Structure formats: structure tokens, C-alpha cells
PDB file of C-alpha atoms in Angstrom:
ATOM      1  CA  MET T   1      21.171 -14.441 -12.520  1.00 93.00           C
ATOM      2  CA  ILE T   2      20.018 -16.733  -9.679  1.00 95.00           C
ATOM      3  CA  ASP T   3      21.461 -16.634  -6.182  1.00 94.00           C
ATOM      4  CA  TRP T   4      21.532 -20.378  -5.542  1.00 95.00           C
ATOM      5  CA  GLU T   5      23.205 -19.813  -2.179  1.00 93.00           C
ATOM      6  CA  ARG T   6      20.069 -17.961  -1.025  1.00 92.00           C
ATOM      7  CA  LEU T   7      17.976 -21.033  -1.770  1.00 92.00           C
ATOM      8  CA  GLN T   8      20.481 -23.348  -0.106  1.00 92.00           C
ATOM      9  CA  THR T   9      20.409 -21.182   3.019  1.00 93.00           C
ATOM     10  CA  MET T  10      16.619 -21.345   3.079  1.00 91.00           C
ATOM     11  CA  ARG T  11      16.751 -25.133   2.593  1.00 92.00           C
ATOM     12  CA  ASP T  12      19.182 -25.437   5.497  1.00 94.00           C
ATOM     13  CA  GLU T  13      16.947 -23.284   7.703  1.00 94.00           C
ATOM     14  CA  ILE T  14      13.521 -24.743   6.936  1.00 93.00           C
ATOM     15  CA  GLY T  15      14.083 -28.075   5.193  1.00 91.00           C
ATOM     16  CA  SER T  16      13.477 -29.241   1.641  1.00 89.00           C
ATOM     17  CA  ASP T  17       9.736 -29.868   1.978  1.00 90.00           C
ATOM     18  CA  SER T  18       9.020 -26.433   3.413  1.00 92.00           C
ATOM     19  CA  LEU T  19      11.288 -24.811   0.842  1.00 91.00           C
ATOM     20  CA  GLN T  20       9.358 -26.460  -1.970  1.00 91.00           C
ATOM     21  CA  GLU T  21       6.081 -25.083  -0.601  1.00 92.00           C
ATOM     22  CA  ILE T  22       7.536 -21.600  -0.219  1.00 92.00           C
ATOM     23  CA  VAL T  23       9.055 -21.643  -3.703  1.00 93.00           C
ATOM     24  CA  LEU T  24       5.704 -22.624  -5.221  1.00 93.00           C
ATOM     25  CA  LEU T  25       3.960 -19.858  -3.283  1.00 94.00           C
ATOM     26  CA  PHE T  26       6.429 -17.176  -4.375  1.00 94.00           C
ATOM     27  CA  LEU T  27       6.370 -18.368  -7.997  1.00 94.00           C
ATOM     28  CA  GLN T  28       2.581 -18.154  -7.985  1.00 96.00           C
ATOM     29  CA  GLU T  29       2.641 -14.696  -6.419  1.00 95.00           C
ATOM     30  CA  MET T  30       5.279 -13.576  -8.901  1.00 95.00           C
ATOM     31  CA  ASP T  31       3.171 -14.854 -11.812  1.00 95.00           C
ATOM     32  CA  GLU T  32       0.217 -12.856 -10.492  1.00 95.00           C
ATOM     33  CA  GLY T  33       2.405  -9.754 -10.213  1.00 94.00           C
ATOM     34  CA  ILE T  34       3.722 -10.250 -13.745  1.00 95.00           C
ATOM     35  CA  SER T  35       0.133 -10.527 -15.012  1.00 94.00           C
ATOM     36  CA  ARG T  36      -0.730  -7.246 -13.310  1.00 92.00           C
ATOM     37  CA  LEU T  37       2.401  -5.664 -14.778  1.00 91.00           C
ATOM     38  CA  GLN T  38       1.458  -6.814 -18.282  1.00 88.00           C
ATOM     39  CA  SER T  39      -1.940  -5.154 -17.932  1.00 87.00           C
ATOM     40  CA  ALA T  40      -0.267  -1.717 -17.862  1.00 74.00           C
ATOM     41  CA  PRO T  41      -0.769  -0.584 -14.275  1.00 79.00           C
ATOM     42  CA  SER T  42      -1.274   3.076 -13.476  1.00 84.00           C
ATOM     43  CA  THR T  43       1.776   5.134 -12.683  1.00 81.00           C
ATOM     44  CA  GLU T  44       0.908   4.976  -8.986  1.00 81.00           C
ATOM     45  CA  ALA T  45       0.448   1.205  -9.034  1.00 90.00           C
ATOM     46  CA  LEU T  46       3.660   0.564 -10.973  1.00 94.00           C
ATOM     47  CA  GLY T  47       5.940   1.473  -8.071  1.00 93.00           C
ATOM     48  CA  ALA T  48       3.995  -0.748  -5.690  1.00 93.00           C
ATOM     49  CA  GLU T  49       4.060  -3.607  -8.197  1.00 95.00           C
ATOM     50  CA  MET T  50       7.810  -3.260  -8.630  1.00 96.00           C
ATOM     51  CA  HIS T  51       8.241  -3.363  -4.851  1.00 96.00           C
ATOM     52  CA  PHE T  52       6.068  -6.490  -4.619  1.00 96.00           C
ATOM     53  CA  LEU T  53       7.918  -8.266  -7.428  1.00 97.00           C
ATOM     54  CA  LYS T  54      11.283  -7.290  -5.962  1.00 98.00           C
ATOM     55  CA  GLY T  55      10.319  -8.946  -2.677  1.00 96.00           C
ATOM     56  CA  CYS T  56       9.270 -12.158  -4.395  1.00 95.00           C
ATOM     57  CA  ALA T  57      12.427 -12.134  -6.496  1.00 97.00           C
ATOM     58  CA  LEU T  58      14.710 -11.661  -3.503  1.00 95.00           C
ATOM     59  CA  ASN T  59      13.054 -14.515  -1.648  1.00 92.00           C
ATOM     60  CA  LEU T  60      13.642 -16.827  -4.608  1.00 93.00           C
ATOM     61  CA  GLY T  61      17.161 -15.628  -5.316  1.00 94.00           C
ATOM     62  CA  PHE T  62      16.217 -14.007  -8.649  1.00 97.00           C
ATOM     63  CA  ARG T  63      19.125 -11.563  -8.278  1.00 97.00           C
ATOM     64  CA  ASP T  64      19.050  -9.828 -11.678  1.00 98.00           C
ATOM     65  CA  PHE T  65      15.273  -9.578 -11.780  1.00 98.00           C
ATOM     66  CA  ALA T  66      15.225  -8.105  -8.261  1.00 98.00           C
ATOM     67  CA  ARG T  67      17.806  -5.507  -9.318  1.00 98.00           C
ATOM     68  CA  LEU T  68      15.687  -4.414 -12.279  1.00 98.00           C
ATOM     69  CA  CYS T  69      12.599  -4.226 -10.070  1.00 98.00           C
ATOM     70  CA  GLN T  70      14.540  -2.072  -7.587  1.00 98.00           C
ATOM     71  CA  GLU T  71      15.687   0.254 -10.350  1.00 98.00           C
ATOM     72  CA  ALA T  72      12.110   0.562 -11.611  1.00 97.00           C
ATOM     73  CA  GLU T  73      10.791   1.156  -8.103  1.00 96.00           C
ATOM     74  CA  THR T  74      13.343   3.943  -7.651  1.00 97.00           C
ATOM     75  CA  LEU T  75      12.358   5.545 -10.951  1.00 96.00           C
ATOM     76  CA  CYS T  76       8.717   5.469  -9.894  1.00 94.00           C
ATOM     77  CA  ALA T  77       9.562   7.074  -6.550  1.00 94.00           C
ATOM     78  CA  GLN T  78      11.393   9.840  -8.435  1.00 95.00           C
ATOM     79  CA  GLY T  79       8.338  10.486 -10.616  1.00 94.00           C
ATOM     80  CA  LYS T  80       9.985   8.879 -13.648  1.00 95.00           C
ATOM     81  CA  ALA T  81       7.671   5.901 -14.144  1.00 93.00           C
ATOM     82  CA  ASP T  82       7.649   6.648 -17.874  1.00 93.00           C
ATOM     83  CA  GLN T  83      11.321   5.609 -17.955  1.00 96.00           C
ATOM     84  CA  VAL T  84      10.634   2.106 -16.629  1.00 95.00           C
ATOM     85  CA  ASP T  85      11.453  -0.473 -19.311  1.00 96.00           C
ATOM     86  CA  ILE T  86       8.711  -3.014 -18.636  1.00 95.00           C
ATOM     87  CA  SER T  87       9.684  -5.184 -21.615  1.00 96.00           C
ATOM     88  CA  ARG T  88      13.226  -5.523 -20.230  1.00 98.00           C
ATOM     89  CA  ILE T  89      11.840  -6.459 -16.819  1.00 97.00           C
ATOM     90  CA  LEU T  90       9.530  -9.061 -18.372  1.00 97.00           C
ATOM     91  CA  ALA T  91      12.376 -10.510 -20.458  1.00 98.00           C
ATOM     92  CA  CYS T  92      14.595 -10.790 -17.388  1.00 98.00           C
ATOM     93  CA  HIS T  93      11.780 -12.483 -15.494  1.00 97.00           C
ATOM     94  CA  GLY T  94      11.347 -15.029 -18.289  1.00 96.00           C
ATOM     95  CA  ALA T  95      15.070 -15.737 -18.462  1.00 97.00           C
ATOM     96  CA  SER T  96      15.281 -16.030 -14.676  1.00 97.00           C
ATOM     97  CA  ARG T  97      12.374 -18.473 -14.586  1.00 95.00           C
ATOM     98  CA  ALA T  98      14.013 -20.581 -17.285  1.00 95.00           C
ATOM     99  CA  VAL T  99      17.346 -20.754 -15.454  1.00 95.00           C
ATOM    100  CA  PHE T 100      15.571 -21.384 -12.153  1.00 94.00           C
ATOM    101  CA  SER T 101      13.524 -24.256 -13.580  1.00 92.00           C
ATOM    102  CA  GLU T 102      16.685 -25.945 -14.874  1.00 91.00           C
ATOM    103  CA  GLY T 103      18.315 -25.822 -11.444  1.00 86.00           C
ATOM    104  CA  PRO T 104      21.785 -24.847 -10.264  1.00 78.00           C
ATOM    105  CA  ASP T 105      23.671 -27.558 -12.161  1.00 63.00           C
ATOM    106  CA  ALA T 106      22.270 -26.444 -15.514  1.00 48.00           C
ATOM    107  CA  ALA T 107      23.006 -22.809 -14.676  1.00 43.00           C
ATOM    108  CA  ASP T 108      26.637 -23.655 -13.907  1.00 43.00           C
ATOM    109  CA  ALA T 109      26.995 -25.359 -17.292  1.00 40.00           C
ATOM    110  CA  THR T 110      26.152 -22.196 -19.220  1.00 38.00           C
TER     111      THR T 110
END
């Protein structure tokens, strides 16, 4: 669900303090995107929102969430926005946040 190696690579590249700042920024941006998603964006805005959330997810290593956002973005690009399962995306986001907040050791124990 979470690509912990992605976060370790970022930590190695920029240091723990900078990583913490970046993680907080992306979590905040992701929360804002989720809020916009919950307010039922227009068909046109949905694809852009999925792209935005995918970018945040990839930066944080939210592998499964990023995959669902990519699938939704593709559906929107194909004119099939009505097939996007927003509730599934929101559930995956919630589960990803929970695993992320527990850290890699807790994730390995499950």
C-alpha cells in the first residue's frame, strides 16, 4: 500500500528535517484535494483532480492510492468520468493515511 523505499530514498537525498516538511506539505495538499473530490467536482475538474492527487500520492509513496487515481484519470480522459468510483478512491486514501501514520514497522506487522 505504501512504498516505504520511496520515502527512504527521499530521506537519503534531502535529510530527515526536509523530508518531514515535504511530507506535511503533501499531506496538506492531498487533504485539500480530497475535500474538493468530496464536493463532487464537475466532469472536467475530476480528471484534473485525479492527476493532482496522483502526484501527491506518488511523492508520498501512496502506491495503491496513486494507482486508483491514475485509473480514474484515464477514465476521465476517455470520457468515462461516470465510471470513476470515488468512494473506492476515498476509502483507499483513508486506509493509506492510516498505514502511513503508523509507519513502516506497523505496516510490516500486518
